[in-house]
mmCIF file of C-alpha atoms and ligand atoms in Angstrom:
data_model
loop_
_atom_site.group_PDB
_atom_site.id
_atom_site.type_symbol
_atom_site.label_atom_id
_atom_site.label_comp_id
_atom_site.label_asym_id
_atom_site.label_seq_id
_atom_site.Cartn_x
_atom_site.Cartn_y
_atom_site.Cartn_z
ATOM 1 C CA MET A 1 9.455 -140.519 79.072
ATOM 2 C CA GLN A 2 7.362 -137.904 77.250
ATOM 3 C CA ARG A 3 7.501 -138.133 73.454
ATOM 4 C CA ILE A 4 7.157 -134.537 72.389
ATOM 5 C CA LEU A 5 6.548 -132.719 69.134
ATOM 6 C CA ILE A 6 7.409 -129.030 69.512
ATOM 7 C CA ASP A 7 5.748 -126.325 67.443
ATOM 8 C CA ALA A 8 7.712 -123.094 67.882
ATOM 9 C CA ASP A 9 8.334 -119.606 66.535
ATOM 10 C CA THR A 10 11.914 -120.018 67.637
ATOM 11 C CA GLY A 11 12.713 -116.876 69.587
ATOM 12 C CA ILE A 12 14.893 -116.587 72.691
ATOM 13 C CA ASP A 13 12.519 -118.244 75.150
ATOM 14 C CA ASP A 14 11.482 -120.900 72.610
ATOM 15 C CA SER A 15 15.166 -121.712 72.097
ATOM 16 C CA ILE A 16 15.697 -122.328 75.816
ATOM 17 C CA ALA A 17 12.595 -124.523 75.932
ATOM 18 C CA ILE A 18 13.957 -126.486 72.961
ATOM 19 C CA LEU A 19 17.417 -126.891 74.517
ATOM 20 C CA TYR A 20 15.793 -128.075 77.735
ATOM 21 C CA ALA A 21 13.726 -130.663 75.848
ATOM 22 C CA LEU A 22 16.767 -131.882 73.919
ATOM 23 C CA LYS A 23 18.790 -132.225 77.124
ATOM 24 C CA SER A 24 16.155 -133.673 79.457
ATOM 25 C CA LYS A 25 16.364 -137.407 80.094
ATOM 26 C CA LYS A 26 12.592 -137.462 80.512
ATOM 27 C CA ILE A 27 11.806 -136.083 77.040
ATOM 28 C CA LEU A 28 12.260 -137.548 73.598
ATOM 29 C CA VAL A 29 11.869 -134.842 70.960
ATOM 30 C CA GLU A 30 10.063 -136.452 68.027
ATOM 31 C CA GLY A 31 10.300 -133.421 65.786
ATOM 32 C CA ILE A 32 9.914 -129.663 65.581
ATOM 33 C CA THR A 33 7.535 -127.728 63.351
ATOM 34 C CA THR A 34 7.933 -123.989 63.047
ATOM 35 C CA CYS A 35 5.633 -121.061 62.645
ATOM 36 C CA PHE A 36 5.884 -117.310 61.972
ATOM 37 C CA GLY A 37 6.026 -115.104 65.058
ATOM 38 C CA ASN A 38 9.282 -114.154 66.739
ATOM 39 C CA SER A 39 10.824 -114.580 63.285
ATOM 40 C CA GLY A 40 9.650 -116.147 60.020
ATOM 41 C CA ALA A 41 8.985 -119.906 59.961
ATOM 42 C CA ALA A 42 12.041 -120.573 57.743
ATOM 43 C CA GLN A 43 14.324 -118.564 60.059
ATOM 44 C CA SER A 44 12.791 -120.387 63.042
ATOM 45 C CA ALA A 45 13.595 -123.730 61.423
ATOM 46 C CA ASP A 46 17.175 -122.639 60.777
ATOM 47 C CA ASN A 47 17.449 -121.614 64.436
ATOM 48 C CA CYS A 48 16.129 -125.041 65.505
ATOM 49 C CA LEU A 49 18.663 -126.890 63.367
ATOM 50 C CA ARG A 50 21.507 -124.835 64.835
ATOM 51 C CA LEU A 51 20.199 -125.430 68.374
ATOM 52 C CA ILE A 52 19.990 -129.189 67.819
ATOM 53 C CA GLN A 53 23.611 -129.159 66.715
ATOM 54 C CA LEU A 54 24.578 -126.981 69.682
ATOM 55 C CA SER A 55 22.909 -129.422 72.091
ATOM 56 C CA GLY A 56 25.361 -132.116 71.047
ATOM 57 C CA LEU A 57 22.584 -134.661 70.443
ATOM 58 C CA SER A 58 23.927 -137.597 68.467
ATOM 59 C CA ARG A 59 20.745 -138.235 66.483
ATOM 60 C CA GLU A 60 18.876 -136.080 63.975
ATOM 61 C CA VAL A 61 15.612 -134.449 65.062
ATOM 62 C CA PRO A 62 13.343 -133.699 62.097
ATOM 63 C CA VAL A 63 12.575 -130.010 61.644
ATOM 64 C CA VAL A 64 9.725 -128.900 59.383
ATOM 65 C CA ILE A 65 9.017 -125.367 58.174
ATOM 66 C CA GLY A 66 5.391 -124.439 58.849
ATOM 67 C CA ALA A 67 3.091 -121.458 58.403
ATOM 68 C CA GLU A 68 4.544 -118.113 57.379
ATOM 69 C CA CYS A 69 1.255 -116.290 58.102
ATOM 70 C CA SER A 70 -2.023 -116.717 59.981
ATOM 71 C CA LEU A 71 -5.083 -118.543 58.637
ATOM 72 C CA ASP A 72 -6.308 -115.091 57.595
ATOM 73 C CA GLY A 73 -3.050 -114.384 55.743
ATOM 74 C CA GLU A 74 -1.706 -111.893 58.302
ATOM 75 C CA TYR A 75 1.789 -111.571 59.703
ATOM 76 C CA ALA A 76 2.905 -108.518 61.658
ATOM 77 C CA SER A 77 6.676 -108.021 61.298
ATOM 78 C CA ALA A 78 8.960 -109.945 63.651
ATOM 79 C CA PRO A 79 9.598 -108.219 67.005
ATOM 80 C CA ALA A 80 13.375 -107.722 66.554
ATOM 81 C CA HIS A 81 13.487 -105.499 69.659
ATOM 82 C CA ILE A 82 12.467 -108.540 71.760
ATOM 83 C CA HIS A 83 14.224 -111.466 70.054
ATOM 84 C CA GLY A 84 16.823 -109.829 67.790
ATOM 85 C CA GLU A 85 17.031 -109.780 63.988
ATOM 86 C CA ASN A 86 17.481 -113.569 63.807
ATOM 87 C CA GLY A 87 15.031 -114.483 66.600
ATOM 88 C CA ILE A 88 17.752 -115.693 68.959
ATOM 89 C CA GLY A 89 19.086 -112.407 70.292
ATOM 90 C CA ASN A 90 21.481 -111.864 67.356
ATOM 91 C CA VAL A 91 23.663 -114.716 68.632
ATOM 92 C CA ILE A 92 25.308 -116.454 65.673
ATOM 93 C CA LEU A 93 25.362 -120.239 66.126
ATOM 94 C CA SER A 94 27.247 -122.578 63.785
ATOM 95 C CA GLU A 95 25.375 -123.630 60.706
ATOM 96 C CA SER A 96 23.950 -127.150 60.775
ATOM 97 C CA SER A 97 24.629 -129.789 58.131
ATOM 98 C CA GLN A 98 21.027 -130.985 58.559
ATOM 99 C CA THR A 99 18.306 -129.426 56.409
ATOM 100 C CA PRO A 100 14.557 -129.100 57.090
ATOM 101 C CA LEU A 101 12.368 -132.025 56.107
ATOM 102 C CA LYS A 102 10.452 -131.354 52.905
ATOM 103 C CA GLU A 103 7.050 -132.209 54.359
ATOM 104 C CA ASP A 104 4.009 -130.070 55.047
ATOM 105 C CA ALA A 105 3.992 -129.181 58.764
ATOM 106 C CA ALA A 106 0.327 -130.172 59.222
ATOM 107 C CA ASP A 107 0.999 -133.531 57.529
ATOM 108 C CA PHE A 108 4.029 -134.072 59.751
ATOM 109 C CA ILE A 109 1.954 -133.458 62.909
ATOM 110 C CA ILE A 110 -0.738 -135.896 61.726
ATOM 111 C CA ARG A 111 1.853 -138.506 60.705
ATOM 112 C CA LYS A 112 3.581 -138.351 64.079
ATOM 113 C CA ALA A 113 0.260 -138.600 65.958
ATOM 114 C CA ASN A 114 -0.643 -141.703 63.930
ATOM 115 C CA GLU A 115 2.791 -143.294 64.317
ATOM 116 C CA LEU A 116 2.873 -142.825 68.085
ATOM 117 C CA GLU A 117 -0.642 -144.215 68.617
ATOM 118 C CA GLY A 118 -1.814 -141.998 71.464
ATOM 119 C CA ASP A 119 1.591 -141.385 73.006
ATOM 120 C CA LEU A 120 2.434 -138.054 71.374
ATOM 121 C CA VAL A 121 2.527 -134.864 73.443
ATOM 122 C CA ILE A 122 2.413 -131.643 71.434
ATOM 123 C CA VAL A 123 3.971 -128.538 72.972
ATOM 124 C CA THR A 124 3.258 -125.260 71.191
ATOM 125 C CA THR A 125 5.274 -122.155 71.973
ATOM 126 C CA GLY A 126 4.015 -119.977 69.126
ATOM 127 C CA ARG A 127 0.885 -119.387 67.075
ATOM 128 C CA LEU A 128 -1.509 -122.319 66.699
ATOM 129 C CA THR A 129 -1.672 -122.056 62.904
ATOM 130 C CA ASN A 130 0.067 -125.362 62.082
ATOM 131 C CA LEU A 131 -2.133 -127.217 64.520
ATOM 132 C CA ALA A 132 -5.319 -125.627 63.143
ATOM 133 C CA ARG A 133 -4.241 -126.641 59.638
ATOM 134 C CA ALA A 134 -3.603 -130.175 60.887
ATOM 135 C CA LEU A 135 -7.089 -130.200 62.443
ATOM 136 C CA GLU A 136 -8.649 -129.152 59.149
ATOM 137 C CA LYS A 137 -6.976 -132.156 57.510
ATOM 138 C CA ASP A 138 -7.705 -134.585 60.351
ATOM 139 C CA PRO A 139 -10.530 -133.575 62.725
ATOM 140 C CA LYS A 140 -9.847 -136.754 64.771
ATOM 141 C CA LEU A 141 -6.363 -135.482 65.699
ATOM 142 C CA PRO A 142 -7.332 -134.410 69.279
ATOM 143 C CA ARG A 143 -8.189 -138.010 70.198
ATOM 144 C CA LYS A 144 -4.957 -139.313 68.704
ATOM 145 C CA VAL A 145 -2.595 -137.311 70.895
ATOM 146 C CA LYS A 146 -1.961 -137.772 74.590
ATOM 147 C CA LYS A 147 -1.843 -134.103 75.492
ATOM 148 C CA LEU A 148 -1.450 -130.624 74.050
ATOM 149 C CA VAL A 149 0.466 -128.105 76.144
ATOM 150 C CA THR A 150 0.202 -124.560 74.847
ATOM 151 C CA MET A 151 2.102 -121.503 75.974
ATOM 152 C CA GLY A 152 -0.393 -118.734 75.424
ATOM 153 C CA GLY A 153 -3.238 -116.633 76.675
ATOM 154 C CA CYS A 154 -4.096 -114.667 79.789
ATOM 155 C CA LEU A 155 -7.071 -115.182 82.076
ATOM 156 C CA GLN A 156 -6.813 -113.066 85.253
ATOM 157 C CA VAL A 157 -3.891 -110.878 84.173
ATOM 158 C CA PRO A 158 -3.458 -108.296 81.396
ATOM 159 C CA GLY A 159 -2.307 -109.309 77.948
ATOM 160 C CA ASN A 160 1.038 -108.419 76.412
ATOM 161 C CA VAL A 161 -0.156 -107.274 72.974
ATOM 162 C CA SER A 162 -3.460 -105.701 74.056
ATOM 163 C CA PRO A 163 -5.274 -105.290 77.384
ATOM 164 C CA PHE A 164 -6.924 -108.658 76.795
ATOM 165 C CA ALA A 165 -4.648 -110.750 74.628
ATOM 166 C CA GLU A 166 -1.341 -112.584 74.623
ATOM 167 C CA ALA A 167 0.910 -112.686 71.518
ATOM 168 C CA ASN A 168 0.673 -116.382 70.580
ATOM 169 C CA ILE A 169 -3.125 -116.393 70.784
ATOM 170 C CA ALA A 170 -3.682 -112.966 69.216
ATOM 171 C CA GLY A 171 -1.150 -113.715 66.442
ATOM 172 C CA ASP A 172 -3.619 -116.176 64.929
ATOM 173 C CA ALA A 173 -6.812 -115.895 66.954
ATOM 174 C CA ARG A 174 -8.889 -117.837 64.439
ATOM 175 C CA ALA A 175 -6.483 -120.783 64.629
ATOM 176 C CA ALA A 176 -6.412 -120.559 68.423
ATOM 177 C CA ASN A 177 -10.216 -120.693 68.565
ATOM 178 C CA GLN A 178 -10.287 -123.796 66.385
ATOM 179 C CA VAL A 179 -7.735 -125.528 68.602
ATOM 180 C CA PHE A 180 -9.444 -124.495 71.875
ATOM 181 C CA CYS A 181 -12.746 -125.969 70.662
ATOM 182 C CA ALA A 182 -11.344 -129.130 69.086
ATOM 183 C CA GLY A 183 -11.379 -131.430 72.112
ATOM 184 C CA PHE A 184 -7.666 -131.826 72.812
ATOM 185 C CA HIS A 185 -6.546 -132.813 76.306
ATOM 186 C CA MET A 186 -5.216 -129.287 76.502
ATOM 187 C CA VAL A 187 -3.105 -127.593 79.154
ATOM 188 C CA LEU A 188 -2.810 -123.838 78.861
ATOM 189 C CA VAL A 189 0.290 -122.187 80.278
ATOM 190 C CA GLY A 190 -0.391 -118.497 79.978
ATOM 191 C CA LEU A 191 0.760 -115.138 81.281
ATOM 192 C CA ASP A 192 -1.042 -115.857 84.596
ATOM 193 C CA VAL A 193 1.939 -118.040 85.509
ATOM 194 C CA THR A 194 4.712 -117.153 83.042
ATOM 195 C CA MET A 195 4.771 -113.477 84.126
ATOM 196 C CA LYS A 196 5.324 -114.619 87.717
ATOM 197 C CA THR A 197 8.305 -116.847 86.965
ATOM 198 C CA PHE A 198 11.720 -115.229 86.582
ATOM 199 C CA ILE A 199 15.244 -116.041 85.517
ATOM 200 C CA THR A 200 17.713 -113.666 87.172
ATOM 201 C CA SER A 201 21.317 -112.727 86.460
ATOM 202 C CA HIS A 202 22.131 -114.601 89.682
ATOM 203 C CA ASP A 203 20.632 -117.782 88.162
ATOM 204 C CA LEU A 204 22.818 -117.231 85.112
ATOM 205 C CA GLU A 205 25.954 -116.802 87.216
ATOM 206 C CA ASN A 206 25.204 -120.064 89.015
ATOM 207 C CA LEU A 207 24.492 -121.797 85.731
ATOM 208 C CA GLU A 208 27.871 -120.744 84.362
ATOM 209 C CA ARG A 209 29.640 -121.782 87.561
ATOM 210 C CA TYR A 210 28.099 -125.251 87.839
ATOM 211 C CA CYS A 211 27.449 -126.348 84.240
ATOM 212 C CA SER A 212 29.145 -129.469 82.910
ATOM 213 C CA ALA A 213 31.955 -129.164 80.353
ATOM 214 C CA GLU A 214 29.689 -130.861 77.826
ATOM 215 C CA SER A 215 26.939 -128.257 78.313
ATOM 216 C CA ARG A 216 29.244 -125.224 78.254
ATOM 217 C CA PRO A 217 28.455 -124.303 74.584
ATOM 218 C CA CYS A 218 24.705 -124.335 75.378
ATOM 219 C CA VAL A 219 25.234 -122.277 78.520
ATOM 220 C CA GLU A 220 27.381 -119.774 76.635
ATOM 221 C CA TYR A 221 24.547 -119.393 74.133
ATOM 222 C CA ILE A 222 21.905 -119.060 76.887
ATOM 223 C CA ARG A 223 23.952 -116.336 78.599
ATOM 224 C CA LYS A 224 24.292 -114.251 75.428
ATOM 225 C CA ALA A 225 20.677 -114.711 74.319
ATOM 226 C CA LEU A 226 19.292 -113.969 77.787
ATOM 227 C CA ASN A 227 21.393 -110.827 78.112
ATOM 228 C CA PHE A 228 19.605 -109.557 74.992
ATOM 229 C CA TYR A 229 16.248 -110.612 76.484
ATOM 230 C CA PHE A 230 17.103 -108.971 79.859
ATOM 231 C CA GLU A 231 17.699 -105.702 78.018
ATOM 232 C CA PHE A 232 14.229 -105.872 76.441
ATOM 233 C CA HIS A 233 12.733 -106.504 79.897
ATOM 234 C CA ARG A 234 14.655 -103.549 81.329
ATOM 235 C CA GLN A 235 13.464 -101.197 78.629
ATOM 236 C CA SER A 236 9.854 -102.363 78.507
ATOM 237 C CA GLU A 237 9.137 -103.429 82.110
ATOM 238 C CA GLY A 238 11.838 -101.727 84.152
ATOM 239 C CA MET A 239 13.112 -105.149 85.261
ATOM 240 C CA MET A 240 16.823 -105.161 85.998
ATOM 241 C CA GLY A 241 18.882 -108.299 85.415
ATOM 242 C CA ARG A 242 15.944 -110.609 84.966
ATOM 243 C CA CYS A 243 13.272 -111.788 82.577
ATOM 244 C CA VAL A 244 10.002 -113.671 82.717
ATOM 245 C CA VAL A 245 9.778 -117.323 81.657
ATOM 246 C CA HIS A 246 7.196 -118.123 78.979
ATOM 247 C CA ASP A 247 8.016 -121.062 76.707
ATOM 248 C CA PRO A 248 10.378 -123.011 78.983
ATOM 249 C CA LEU A 249 7.611 -123.134 81.599
ATOM 250 C CA ALA A 250 5.264 -124.818 79.115
ATOM 251 C CA MET A 251 7.958 -127.393 78.332
ATOM 252 C CA LEU A 252 8.610 -128.054 82.030
ATOM 253 C CA ILE A 253 4.884 -128.525 82.658
ATOM 254 C CA ALA A 254 4.599 -130.845 79.657
ATOM 255 C CA GLU A 255 7.304 -132.967 81.245
ATOM 256 C CA ASP A 256 5.889 -132.799 84.775
ATOM 257 C CA GLY A 257 2.377 -131.478 85.288
ATOM 258 C CA THR A 258 2.788 -131.486 89.092
ATOM 259 C CA LEU A 259 4.739 -128.216 88.820
ATOM 260 C CA GLY A 260 1.415 -126.426 88.397
ATOM 261 C CA GLU A 261 -2.115 -126.099 89.731
ATOM 262 C CA TYR A 262 -5.004 -125.896 87.297
ATOM 263 C CA ALA A 263 -8.520 -124.563 86.826
ATOM 264 C CA MET A 264 -10.747 -126.429 84.409
ATOM 265 C CA ILE A 265 -12.307 -123.997 81.941
ATOM 266 C CA ARG A 266 -14.519 -124.104 78.901
ATOM 267 C CA ALA A 267 -13.135 -121.483 76.606
ATOM 268 C CA CYS A 268 -13.058 -120.110 73.113
ATOM 269 C CA VAL A 269 -11.064 -117.294 71.542
ATOM 270 C CA GLU A 270 -12.441 -114.077 70.082
ATOM 271 C CA TYR A 271 -11.154 -113.674 66.524
ATOM 272 C CA GLU A 272 -13.542 -111.227 64.875
ATOM 273 C CA ALA A 273 -13.958 -108.099 67.027
ATOM 274 C CA LEU A 274 -10.690 -106.258 66.414
ATOM 275 C CA ALA A 275 -10.375 -104.643 69.861
ATOM 276 C CA TYR A 276 -10.800 -108.010 71.596
ATOM 277 C CA LYS A 277 -8.920 -110.183 69.121
ATOM 278 C CA GLY A 278 -7.159 -113.010 70.957
ATOM 279 C CA MET A 279 -9.178 -112.609 74.145
ATOM 280 C CA ILE A 280 -10.010 -115.908 75.849
ATOM 281 C CA VAL A 281 -13.718 -116.077 76.614
ATOM 282 C CA THR A 282 -14.669 -118.535 79.329
ATOM 283 C CA ASP A 283 -18.070 -120.055 80.035
ATOM 284 C CA HIS A 284 -18.495 -120.498 83.785
ATOM 285 C CA ARG A 285 -22.105 -121.664 83.689
ATOM 286 C CA PHE A 286 -22.855 -124.774 85.725
ATOM 287 C CA ASN A 287 -25.014 -126.349 83.045
ATOM 288 C CA SER A 288 -23.019 -125.208 80.089
ATOM 289 C CA GLU A 289 -24.760 -125.338 76.761
ATOM 290 C CA MET A 290 -21.388 -125.518 75.104
ATOM 291 C CA GLU A 291 -20.698 -129.096 74.158
ATOM 292 C CA GLN A 292 -17.033 -128.723 74.660
ATOM 293 C CA ASP A 293 -14.210 -130.433 76.496
ATOM 294 C CA GLU A 294 -12.593 -128.544 79.314
ATOM 295 C CA ILE A 295 -9.102 -127.107 79.166
ATOM 296 C CA ALA A 296 -6.738 -127.225 82.138
ATOM 297 C CA ALA A 297 -5.533 -123.659 82.602
ATOM 298 C CA CYS A 298 -2.447 -123.379 84.759
ATOM 299 C CA ILE A 299 -3.199 -120.826 87.483
ATOM 300 C CA ARG A 300 -0.287 -121.363 89.880
ATOM 301 C CA VAL A 301 3.176 -122.727 89.467
ATOM 302 C CA ASP A 302 6.123 -123.591 91.668
ATOM 303 C CA SER A 303 8.394 -121.029 90.017
ATOM 304 C CA ASP A 304 11.539 -121.707 92.077
ATOM 305 C CA LYS A 305 11.359 -125.405 91.378
ATOM 306 C CA ALA A 306 10.667 -124.758 87.679
ATOM 307 C CA VAL A 307 13.724 -122.551 87.171
ATOM 308 C CA ARG A 308 15.969 -124.882 89.170
ATOM 309 C CA ARG A 309 14.782 -127.800 87.074
ATOM 310 C CA LEU A 310 15.200 -125.824 83.849
ATOM 311 C CA PHE A 311 18.892 -125.285 84.483
ATOM 312 C CA SER A 312 19.533 -128.663 86.121
ATOM 313 C CA VAL A 313 19.866 -130.373 82.732
ATOM 314 C CA PHE A 314 23.012 -128.340 81.991
ATOM 315 C CA GLN A 315 24.879 -129.411 85.158
HETATM 316 O O1 LIG B 401 3.664 -113.998 74.797
HETATM 317 C C1 LIG B 401 4.809 -114.759 74.947
HETATM 318 C C2 LIG B 401 4.993 -115.697 73.780
HETATM 319 O O2 LIG B 401 5.129 -114.926 72.575
HETATM 320 C C3 LIG B 401 6.224 -116.544 73.845
HETATM 321 O O3 LIG B 401 5.949 -117.778 73.232
HETATM 322 C C4 LIG B 401 7.217 -115.779 73.024
HETATM 323 O O4 LIG B 401 8.240 -116.595 72.506
HETATM 324 C C5 LIG B 401 6.347 -115.237 71.926
HETATM 325 O O5 LIG B 401 6.136 -116.218 70.940
HETATM 326 CA CA1 LIG B 402 7.390 -118.485 71.419
#
């Protein structure tokens, strides 16, 4: 059982990762902190609360509103053309009776790490701002958590917000650099693998045909939200009836690392030179002068198995 704290900018793909985590028998969601990105942090938290209710979980999962802008005070407007006005493809889910916890997101992360005594896995599917703020407050945090799995970055493939950078890393490059250098047992699930993993309309048809009665509300939501996401992929990438799989892949790998193959890298993130902001810079020297822990960058993934497993929790 993986005890997971999710940090998300709850857009369409984040929402599917969250539903998967809530449904999986191998994951216990300890809490969710939110961050600006696909929508504002407050909207992301509201989305999380509605998703928790939709999942039918009988217990409350704490949700904490986190950073509304980067460490440098920046926030580009939410990409409504990708994730809709509300971050979840304009799908309206029932309002939740639960409200966000009134705790600072960085404090919540530190508290959970302390409470779980080395057993906490953090999965980030948005900017790394909350985690960087937690690190500022507790530099020993990396040694207190079991693992950090981050959806973000690109190594051997082009970026999606610039030739060199991916959205979650570029969205707060300074925070990302702090986290990369902090000494977490970090697994990076970036565009190198997420852009090669697809959900198709055929997968959706099968999901609708074989889902359990109990999961039907979740599946109905997934169908509507993914249809919005498919349309973005059609317009931007020419993909018809399919989309790539970013955040759910990070969640699946957090649950079961054997889905991927990894290269160990020493890396930092460029945050000053504007043209290269968010670019991951790796040091391949044999005798590295960088006194830094290595990061496991996912370079290959069993995509078929990942997508099958993703939807298996709704059967
Ligand atoms: O670049 C893809 C990432 O950016 C995903 O996490 C998506 O949800 C957005 O946050
Ligand atoms: Ca995300």
